Short mmCIF file of C-alpha atoms and ligand atoms in Angstrom, two decimals:
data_model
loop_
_atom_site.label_atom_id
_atom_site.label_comp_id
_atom_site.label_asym_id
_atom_site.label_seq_id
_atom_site.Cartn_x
_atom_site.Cartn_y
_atom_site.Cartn_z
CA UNK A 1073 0.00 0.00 0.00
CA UNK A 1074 1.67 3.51 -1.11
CA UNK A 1075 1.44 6.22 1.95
CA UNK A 1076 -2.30 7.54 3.03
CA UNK A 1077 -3.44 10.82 1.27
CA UNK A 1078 -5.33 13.10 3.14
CA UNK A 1079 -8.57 14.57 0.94
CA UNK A 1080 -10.33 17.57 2.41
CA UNK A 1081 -13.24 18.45 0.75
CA UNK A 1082 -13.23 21.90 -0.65
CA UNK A 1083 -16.72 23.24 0.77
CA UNK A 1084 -15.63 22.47 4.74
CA UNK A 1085 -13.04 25.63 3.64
CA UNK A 1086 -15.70 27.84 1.70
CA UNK A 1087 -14.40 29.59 -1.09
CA UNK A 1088 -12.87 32.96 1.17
CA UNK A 1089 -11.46 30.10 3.36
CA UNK A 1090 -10.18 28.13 0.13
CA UNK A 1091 -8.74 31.20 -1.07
CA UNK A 1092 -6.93 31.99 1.85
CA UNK A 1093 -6.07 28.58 2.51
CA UNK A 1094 -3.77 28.50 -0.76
CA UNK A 1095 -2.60 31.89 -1.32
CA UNK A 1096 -1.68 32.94 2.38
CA UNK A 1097 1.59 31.85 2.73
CA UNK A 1098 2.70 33.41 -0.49
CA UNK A 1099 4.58 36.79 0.02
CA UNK A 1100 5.24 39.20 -3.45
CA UNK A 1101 8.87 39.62 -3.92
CA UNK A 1102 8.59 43.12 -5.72
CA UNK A 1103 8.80 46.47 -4.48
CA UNK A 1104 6.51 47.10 -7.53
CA UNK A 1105 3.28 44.76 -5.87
CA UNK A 1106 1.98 47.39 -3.71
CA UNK A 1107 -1.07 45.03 -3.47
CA UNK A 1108 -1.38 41.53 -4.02
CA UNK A 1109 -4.37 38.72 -3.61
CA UNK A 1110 -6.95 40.13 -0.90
CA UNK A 1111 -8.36 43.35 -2.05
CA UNK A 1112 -11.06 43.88 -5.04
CA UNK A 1113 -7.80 44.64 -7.21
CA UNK A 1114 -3.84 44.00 -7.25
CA UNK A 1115 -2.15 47.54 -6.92
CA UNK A 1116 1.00 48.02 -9.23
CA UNK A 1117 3.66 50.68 -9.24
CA UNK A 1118 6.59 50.77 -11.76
CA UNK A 1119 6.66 54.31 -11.54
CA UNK A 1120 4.27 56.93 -12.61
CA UNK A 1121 0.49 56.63 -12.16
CA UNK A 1122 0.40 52.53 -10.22
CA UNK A 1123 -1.88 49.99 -12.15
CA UNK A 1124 -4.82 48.29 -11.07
CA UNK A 1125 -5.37 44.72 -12.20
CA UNK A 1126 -8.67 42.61 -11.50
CA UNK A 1127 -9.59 38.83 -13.41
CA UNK A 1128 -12.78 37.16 -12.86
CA UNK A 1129 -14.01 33.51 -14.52
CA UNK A 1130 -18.10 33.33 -15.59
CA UNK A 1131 -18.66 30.31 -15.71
CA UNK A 1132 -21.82 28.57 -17.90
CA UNK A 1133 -24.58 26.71 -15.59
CA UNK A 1134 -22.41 28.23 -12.63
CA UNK A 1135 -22.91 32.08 -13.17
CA UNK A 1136 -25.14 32.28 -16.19
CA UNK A 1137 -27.88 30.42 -17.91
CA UNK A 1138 -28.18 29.98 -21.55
CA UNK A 1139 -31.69 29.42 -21.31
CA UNK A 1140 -32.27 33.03 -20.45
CA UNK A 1141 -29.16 34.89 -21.08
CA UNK A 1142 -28.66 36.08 -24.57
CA UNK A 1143 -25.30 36.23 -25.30
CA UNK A 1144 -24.69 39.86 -26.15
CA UNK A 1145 -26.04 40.52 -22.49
CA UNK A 1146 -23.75 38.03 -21.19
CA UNK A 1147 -20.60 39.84 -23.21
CA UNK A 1148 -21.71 43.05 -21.82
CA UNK A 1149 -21.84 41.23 -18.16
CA UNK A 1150 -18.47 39.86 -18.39
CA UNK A 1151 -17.00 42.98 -18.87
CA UNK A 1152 -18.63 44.87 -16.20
CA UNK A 1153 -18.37 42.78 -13.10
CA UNK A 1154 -14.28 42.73 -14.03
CA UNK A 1155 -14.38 46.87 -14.44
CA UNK A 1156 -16.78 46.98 -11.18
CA UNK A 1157 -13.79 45.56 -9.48
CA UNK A 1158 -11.39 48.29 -10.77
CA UNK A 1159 -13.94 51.23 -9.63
CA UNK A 1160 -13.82 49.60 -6.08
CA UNK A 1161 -10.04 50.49 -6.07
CA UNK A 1162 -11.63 54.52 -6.71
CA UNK A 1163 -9.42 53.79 -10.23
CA UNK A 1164 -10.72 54.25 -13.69
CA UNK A 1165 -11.19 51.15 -16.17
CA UNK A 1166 -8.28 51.33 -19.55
CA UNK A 1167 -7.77 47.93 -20.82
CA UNK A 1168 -9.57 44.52 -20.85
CA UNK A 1169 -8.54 41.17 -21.88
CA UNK A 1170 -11.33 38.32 -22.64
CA UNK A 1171 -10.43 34.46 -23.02
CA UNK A 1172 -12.80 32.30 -23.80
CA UNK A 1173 -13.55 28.22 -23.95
CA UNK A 1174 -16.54 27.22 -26.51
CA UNK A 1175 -17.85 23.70 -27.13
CA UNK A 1176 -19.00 23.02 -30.50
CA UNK A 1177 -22.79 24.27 -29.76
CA UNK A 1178 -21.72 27.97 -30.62
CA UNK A 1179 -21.31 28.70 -33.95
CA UNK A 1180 -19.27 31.79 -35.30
CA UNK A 1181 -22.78 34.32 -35.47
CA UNK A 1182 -23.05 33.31 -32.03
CA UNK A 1183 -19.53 34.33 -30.49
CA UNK A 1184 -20.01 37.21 -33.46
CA UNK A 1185 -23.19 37.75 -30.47
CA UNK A 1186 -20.91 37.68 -28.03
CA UNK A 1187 -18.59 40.32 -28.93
CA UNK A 1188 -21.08 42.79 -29.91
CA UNK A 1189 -22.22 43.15 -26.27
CA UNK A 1190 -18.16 43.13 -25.13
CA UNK A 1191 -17.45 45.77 -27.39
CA UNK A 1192 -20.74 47.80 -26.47
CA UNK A 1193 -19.01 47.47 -23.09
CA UNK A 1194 -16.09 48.66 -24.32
CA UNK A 1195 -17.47 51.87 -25.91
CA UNK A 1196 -19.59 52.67 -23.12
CA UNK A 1197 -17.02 52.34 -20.67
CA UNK A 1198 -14.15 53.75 -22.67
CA UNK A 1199 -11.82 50.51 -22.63
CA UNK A 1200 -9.62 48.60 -24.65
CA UNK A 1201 -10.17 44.70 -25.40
CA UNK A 1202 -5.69 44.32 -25.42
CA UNK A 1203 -5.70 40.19 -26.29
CA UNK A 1204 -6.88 37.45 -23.92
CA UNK A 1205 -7.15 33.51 -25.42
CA UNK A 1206 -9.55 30.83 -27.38
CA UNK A 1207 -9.45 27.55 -26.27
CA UNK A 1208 -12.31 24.55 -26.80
CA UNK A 1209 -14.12 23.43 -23.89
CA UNK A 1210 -15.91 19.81 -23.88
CA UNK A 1211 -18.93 21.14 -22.19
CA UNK A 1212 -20.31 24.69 -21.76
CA UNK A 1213 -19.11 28.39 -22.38
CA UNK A 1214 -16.59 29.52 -20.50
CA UNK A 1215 -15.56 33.47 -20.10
CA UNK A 1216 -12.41 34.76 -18.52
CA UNK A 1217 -12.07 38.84 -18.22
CA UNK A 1218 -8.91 40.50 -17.27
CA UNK A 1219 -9.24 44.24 -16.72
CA UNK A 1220 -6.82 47.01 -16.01
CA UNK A 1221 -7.06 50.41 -14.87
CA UNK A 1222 -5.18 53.43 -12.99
CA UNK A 1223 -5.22 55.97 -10.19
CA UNK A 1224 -3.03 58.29 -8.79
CA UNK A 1225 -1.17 56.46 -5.96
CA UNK A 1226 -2.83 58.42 -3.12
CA UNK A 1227 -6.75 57.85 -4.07
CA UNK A 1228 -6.35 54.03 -4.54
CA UNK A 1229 -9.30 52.95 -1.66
CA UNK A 1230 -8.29 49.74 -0.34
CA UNK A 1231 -10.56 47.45 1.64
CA UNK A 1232 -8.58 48.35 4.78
CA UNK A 1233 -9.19 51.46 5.22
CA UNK A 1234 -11.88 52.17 7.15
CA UNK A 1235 -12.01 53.33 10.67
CA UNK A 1236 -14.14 53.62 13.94
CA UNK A 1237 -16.29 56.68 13.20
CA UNK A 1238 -16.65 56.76 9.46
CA UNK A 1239 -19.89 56.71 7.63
CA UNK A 1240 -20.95 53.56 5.84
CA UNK A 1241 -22.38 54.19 2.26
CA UNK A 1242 -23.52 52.41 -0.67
CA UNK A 1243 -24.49 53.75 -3.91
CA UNK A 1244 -27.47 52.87 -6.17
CA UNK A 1245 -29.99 50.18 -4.81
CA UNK A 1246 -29.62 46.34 -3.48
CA UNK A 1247 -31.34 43.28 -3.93
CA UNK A 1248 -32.86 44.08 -7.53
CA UNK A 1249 -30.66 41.66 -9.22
CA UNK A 1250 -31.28 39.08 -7.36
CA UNK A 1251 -35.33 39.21 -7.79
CA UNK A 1252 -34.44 39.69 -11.56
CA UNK A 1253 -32.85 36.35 -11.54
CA UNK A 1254 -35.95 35.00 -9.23
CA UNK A 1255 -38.30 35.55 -11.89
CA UNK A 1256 -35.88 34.11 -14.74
CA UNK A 1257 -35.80 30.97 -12.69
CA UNK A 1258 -39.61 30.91 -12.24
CA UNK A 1259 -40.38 31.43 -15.96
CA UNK A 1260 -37.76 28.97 -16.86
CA UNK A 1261 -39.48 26.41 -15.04
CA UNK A 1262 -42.54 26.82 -15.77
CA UNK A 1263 -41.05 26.97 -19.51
CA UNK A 1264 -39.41 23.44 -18.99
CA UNK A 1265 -42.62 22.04 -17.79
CA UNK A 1266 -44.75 23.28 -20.74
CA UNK A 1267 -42.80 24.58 -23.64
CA UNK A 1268 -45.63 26.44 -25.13
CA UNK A 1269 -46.56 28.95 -22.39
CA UNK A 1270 -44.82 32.25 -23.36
CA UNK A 1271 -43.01 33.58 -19.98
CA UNK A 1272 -44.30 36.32 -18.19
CA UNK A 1273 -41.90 38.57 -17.76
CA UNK A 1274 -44.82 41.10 -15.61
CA UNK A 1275 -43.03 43.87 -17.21
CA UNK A 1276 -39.85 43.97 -14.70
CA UNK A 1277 -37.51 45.19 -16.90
CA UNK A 1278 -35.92 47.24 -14.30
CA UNK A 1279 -35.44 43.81 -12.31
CA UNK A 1280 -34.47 41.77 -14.77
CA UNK A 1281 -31.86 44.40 -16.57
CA UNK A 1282 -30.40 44.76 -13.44
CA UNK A 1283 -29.48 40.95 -13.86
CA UNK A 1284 -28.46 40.65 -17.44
CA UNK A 1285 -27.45 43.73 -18.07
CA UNK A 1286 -25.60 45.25 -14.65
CA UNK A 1287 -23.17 48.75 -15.09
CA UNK A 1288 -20.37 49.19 -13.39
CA UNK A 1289 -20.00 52.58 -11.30
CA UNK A 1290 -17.21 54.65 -12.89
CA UNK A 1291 -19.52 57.46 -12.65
CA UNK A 1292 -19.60 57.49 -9.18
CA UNK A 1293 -15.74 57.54 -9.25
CA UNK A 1294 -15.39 60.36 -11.59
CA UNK A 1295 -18.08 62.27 -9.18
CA UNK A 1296 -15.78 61.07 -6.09
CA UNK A 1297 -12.72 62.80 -8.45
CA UNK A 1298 -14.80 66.02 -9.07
CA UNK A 1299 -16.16 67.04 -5.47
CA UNK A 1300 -12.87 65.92 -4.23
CA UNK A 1301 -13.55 62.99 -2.03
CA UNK A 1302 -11.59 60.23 -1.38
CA UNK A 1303 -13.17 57.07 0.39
CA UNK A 1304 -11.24 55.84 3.13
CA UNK A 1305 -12.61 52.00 2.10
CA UNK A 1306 -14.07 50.74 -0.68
CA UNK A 1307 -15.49 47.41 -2.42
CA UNK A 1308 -17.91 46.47 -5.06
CA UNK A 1309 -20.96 44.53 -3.71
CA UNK A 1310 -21.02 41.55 -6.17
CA UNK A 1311 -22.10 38.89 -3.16
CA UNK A 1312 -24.66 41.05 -1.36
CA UNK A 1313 -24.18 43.82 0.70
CA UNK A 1314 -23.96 41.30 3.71
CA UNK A 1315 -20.67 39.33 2.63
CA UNK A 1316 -18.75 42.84 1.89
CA UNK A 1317 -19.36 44.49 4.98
CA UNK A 1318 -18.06 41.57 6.41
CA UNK A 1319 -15.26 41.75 4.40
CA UNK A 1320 -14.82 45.65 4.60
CA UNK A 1321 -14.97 45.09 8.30
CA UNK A 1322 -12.34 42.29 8.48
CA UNK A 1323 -9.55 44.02 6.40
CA UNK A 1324 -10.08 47.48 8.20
CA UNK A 1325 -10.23 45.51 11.79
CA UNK A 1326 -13.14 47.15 12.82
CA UNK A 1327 -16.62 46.85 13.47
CA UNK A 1328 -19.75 48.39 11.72
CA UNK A 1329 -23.24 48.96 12.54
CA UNK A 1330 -25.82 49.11 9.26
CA UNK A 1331 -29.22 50.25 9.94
CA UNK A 1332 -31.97 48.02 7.85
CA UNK A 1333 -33.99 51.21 7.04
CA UNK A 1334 -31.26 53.60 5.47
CA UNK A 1335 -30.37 50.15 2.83
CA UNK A 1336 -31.94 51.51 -0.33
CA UNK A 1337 -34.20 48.81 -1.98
CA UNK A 1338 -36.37 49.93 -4.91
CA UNK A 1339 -39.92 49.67 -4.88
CA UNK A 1340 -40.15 47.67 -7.30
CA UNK A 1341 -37.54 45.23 -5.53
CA UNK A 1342 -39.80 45.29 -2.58
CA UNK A 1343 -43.11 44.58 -4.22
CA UNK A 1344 -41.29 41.58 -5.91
CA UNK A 1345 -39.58 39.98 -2.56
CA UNK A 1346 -42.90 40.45 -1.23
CA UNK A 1347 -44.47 38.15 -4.29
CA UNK A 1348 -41.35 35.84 -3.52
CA UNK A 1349 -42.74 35.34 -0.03
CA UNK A 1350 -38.97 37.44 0.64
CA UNK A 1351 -37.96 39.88 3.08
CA UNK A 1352 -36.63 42.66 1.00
CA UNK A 1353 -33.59 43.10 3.37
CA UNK A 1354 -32.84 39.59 2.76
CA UNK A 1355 -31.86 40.35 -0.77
CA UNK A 1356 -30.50 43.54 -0.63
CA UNK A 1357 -27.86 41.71 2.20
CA UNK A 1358 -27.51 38.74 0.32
CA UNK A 1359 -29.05 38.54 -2.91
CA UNK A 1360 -25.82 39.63 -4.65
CA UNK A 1361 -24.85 40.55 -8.43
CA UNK A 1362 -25.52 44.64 -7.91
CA UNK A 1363 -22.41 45.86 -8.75
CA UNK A 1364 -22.90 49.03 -6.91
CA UNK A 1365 -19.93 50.45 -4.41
CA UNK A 1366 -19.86 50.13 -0.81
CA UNK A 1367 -17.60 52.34 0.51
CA UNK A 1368 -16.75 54.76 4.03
CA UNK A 1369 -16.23 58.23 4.47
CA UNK A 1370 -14.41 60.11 7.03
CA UNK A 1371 -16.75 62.09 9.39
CA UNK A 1372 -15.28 65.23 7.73
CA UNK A 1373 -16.45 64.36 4.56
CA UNK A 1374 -19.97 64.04 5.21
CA UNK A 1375 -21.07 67.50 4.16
CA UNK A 1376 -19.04 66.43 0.35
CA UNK A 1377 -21.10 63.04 0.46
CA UNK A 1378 -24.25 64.30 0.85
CA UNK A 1379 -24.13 66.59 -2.12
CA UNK A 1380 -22.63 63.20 -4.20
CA UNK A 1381 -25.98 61.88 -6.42
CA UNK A 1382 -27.61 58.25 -5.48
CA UNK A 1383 -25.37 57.86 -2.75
CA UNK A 1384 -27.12 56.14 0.89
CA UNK A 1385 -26.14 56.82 4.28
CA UNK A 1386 -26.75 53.08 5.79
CA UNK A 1387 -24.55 53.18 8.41
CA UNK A 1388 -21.48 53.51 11.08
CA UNK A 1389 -18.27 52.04 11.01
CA UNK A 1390 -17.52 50.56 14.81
CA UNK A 1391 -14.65 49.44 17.05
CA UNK A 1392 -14.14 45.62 16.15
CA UNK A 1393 -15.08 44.68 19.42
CA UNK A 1394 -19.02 46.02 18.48
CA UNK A 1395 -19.13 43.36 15.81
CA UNK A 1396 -20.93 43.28 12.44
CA UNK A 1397 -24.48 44.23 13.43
CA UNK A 1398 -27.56 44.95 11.76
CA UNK A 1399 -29.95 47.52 13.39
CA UNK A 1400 -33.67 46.36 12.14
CA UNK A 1401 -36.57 48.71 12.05
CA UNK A 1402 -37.72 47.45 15.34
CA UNK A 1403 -34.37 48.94 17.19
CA UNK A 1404 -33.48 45.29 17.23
CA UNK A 1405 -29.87 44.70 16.82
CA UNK A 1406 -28.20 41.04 14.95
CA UNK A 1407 -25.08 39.99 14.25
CA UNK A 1408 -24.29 39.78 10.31
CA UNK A 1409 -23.10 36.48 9.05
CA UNK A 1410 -21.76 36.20 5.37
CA UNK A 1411 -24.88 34.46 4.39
CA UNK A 1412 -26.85 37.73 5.52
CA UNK A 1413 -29.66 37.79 7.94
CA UNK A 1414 -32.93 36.61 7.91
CA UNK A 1415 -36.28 37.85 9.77
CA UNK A 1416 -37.06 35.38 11.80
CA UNK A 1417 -33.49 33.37 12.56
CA UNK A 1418 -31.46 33.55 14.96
CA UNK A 1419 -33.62 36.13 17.45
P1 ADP B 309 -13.93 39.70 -5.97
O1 ADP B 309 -15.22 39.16 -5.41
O2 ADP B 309 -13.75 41.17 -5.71
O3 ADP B 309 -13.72 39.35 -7.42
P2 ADP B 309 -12.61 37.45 -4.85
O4 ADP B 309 -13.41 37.17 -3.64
O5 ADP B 309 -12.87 36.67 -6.09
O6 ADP B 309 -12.74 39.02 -5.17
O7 ADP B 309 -11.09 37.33 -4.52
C1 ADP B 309 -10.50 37.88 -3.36
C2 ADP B 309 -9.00 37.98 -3.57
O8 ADP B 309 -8.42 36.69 -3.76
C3 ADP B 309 -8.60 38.79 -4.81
O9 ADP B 309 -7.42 39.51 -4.48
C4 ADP B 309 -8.31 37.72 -5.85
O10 ADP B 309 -7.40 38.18 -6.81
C5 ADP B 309 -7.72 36.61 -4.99
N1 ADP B 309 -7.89 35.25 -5.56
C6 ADP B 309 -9.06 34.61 -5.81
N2 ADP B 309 -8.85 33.37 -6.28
C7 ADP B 309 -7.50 33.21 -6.34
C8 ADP B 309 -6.65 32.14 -6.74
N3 ADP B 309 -7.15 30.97 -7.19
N4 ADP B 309 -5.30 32.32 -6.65
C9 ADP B 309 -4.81 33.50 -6.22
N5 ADP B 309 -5.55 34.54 -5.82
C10 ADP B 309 -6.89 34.41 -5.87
MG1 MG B 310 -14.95 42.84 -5.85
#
């Protein structure tokens, strides 16, 4: 008998835990990383203005559906969440490069699809598509993004940067992706169970775009740029706001405190939880796929951040001893786990 192996499962570590599992012992040798694996970007500097550098894998059946995705949509997508992840660094999106892995099911018109919406992402964002790779896959699409981008050295927003004190904000609204894909699902069912009922789509286009067809926020950085704020912390909210506070709150070592009725949820997100038999705050904390920008201001700042367009006041950073909590409308206060908080559980 050759020596025992020892198999761990990957989902006892999680994915953070994975993640940290292989990649914490590795130190960067260069002067030049001033920011390796842990933040929503690597930070380089070889002189001049440093460069930001994000990648980020869509997987099909894992992140999209091709039942209900069309494939310019998912081009468009595939850019965005990777230049999302360059505005939470507070830098501005300059290059892209896309590899992708097709099985024999797409023919040329429809990767000709797919391009069209990553070059409509391209112009609208005012990137570069610099190279990237084709490769076959034996099963399902496969789309890897690579996106670069710059700041000047002092304005890069880190996640670690936030302190005891600061306000917590988020821009935009939560939890409307998340009831976009809801409804997909339903109609997709009901589709696969009798292929002649058209889907009813009730007219949520505002829902549903928000999950086929997300933006990233470089707006909100070049507003940041013109009042002359700086964040002191900063990440994009692709998990739900839940998971990023979390993760806010762990890099900066402190606390936070986020009050259920500043979180901005559309009406027409609530309505639709509601018809979910949801709780609205449910999936604005862990619904996921917004793309908007948490971020924290310095108390200093708050007269700037109030004059900043579509941005919420949700919150208070804390010492880390006050925990991750979640003030409900009742003045109740819960602890906020990575998987969010639920009415109901855990009171
Ligand atoms: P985001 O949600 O902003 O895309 P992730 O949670 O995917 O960030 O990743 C967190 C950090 O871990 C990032 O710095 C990312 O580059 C790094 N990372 C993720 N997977 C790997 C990996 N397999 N090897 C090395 N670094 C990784
Ligand atoms: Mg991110």
């Amino acid at each position: 008998m050759g020596k025992e192996t020892k198999r761990t499962d990957v989902n006892e570590l999680g994915e953070f835990g994975l993640i940290d599992h292989l990649t914490s012992s590795h130190q960067p040798m260069h002067p030049s990383t001033l920011k390796g694996i842990g933040d929503d970007a690597a930070v380089l500097d070889y002189g001049g203005k440093p460069i930001v550098v994000s990648t980020d894998m869509l997987l099909e059946g894992i992140h999209f559906d091709m039942m209900y995705t069309p494939l310019k949509h998912l081009g468009y997508k595939s850019v965005v969440v990777n230049l999302s992840d360059i505005c939470a660094m507070n830098a501005i999106p300059r290059q892209i490069t896309v590899s992708i892995a097709i099985s024999n099911r797409f023919s040329v018109e429809a990767l000709e699809e797919l391009y069209e919406g990553i070059y409509t992402a391209c112009r609208n964002y005012n990137v570069d598509l610099i190279g990237g790779d084709t490769n076959s896959s034996k099963k399902g699409l496969v789309i890897s993004v690579t996106a670069l981008g710059t700041a000047d050295k002092q304005k890069i927003t880190y996640r670690s940067g936030a302190r005891p004190g600061d306000i917590l904000c988020v821009t935009g609204d939560l939890g409307a992706s998340y009831l976009g894909l809801q409804i997909l699902e339903r109609e997709k069912q009901i589709w696969q169970s009798n292929p002649g009922v058209q889907p009813d789509l009730e007219k949520q286009t505002y829902l549903i775009g928000r999950q086929l067809k997300p933006e990233a926020r470089t707006d909100m950085i070049v507003a940041f740029e013109n009042a002359g704020f700086t964040p002191t912390s900063m990440i994009d909210i692709s998990d739900g706001l839940a998971s990023e506070v979390k993760h806010l709150c762990k890099e900066s070592k402190v606390g936070a405190l986020v009050e259920e009725g500043l979180v901005p949820i559309k009406d027409e997100a609530q309505l639709m939880a509601l018809k979910f038999k949801l709780d609205p705050i449910t999936c604005a904390l862990s619904g996921g796929e917004d793309y908007e920008l948490l971020f924290t201001a310095a108390e200093k700042d708050l007269p700037i951040v109030r004059t900043l367009p579509g941005i919420s006041i949700i919150g208070e950073i804390k010492p880390r001893e006050e925990g991750v909590q979640l003030k409900t409308v009742n003045e109740k206060f819960h602890p906020i786990t990575a998987q969010g908080w639920q009415h109901g559980k855990g009171e």
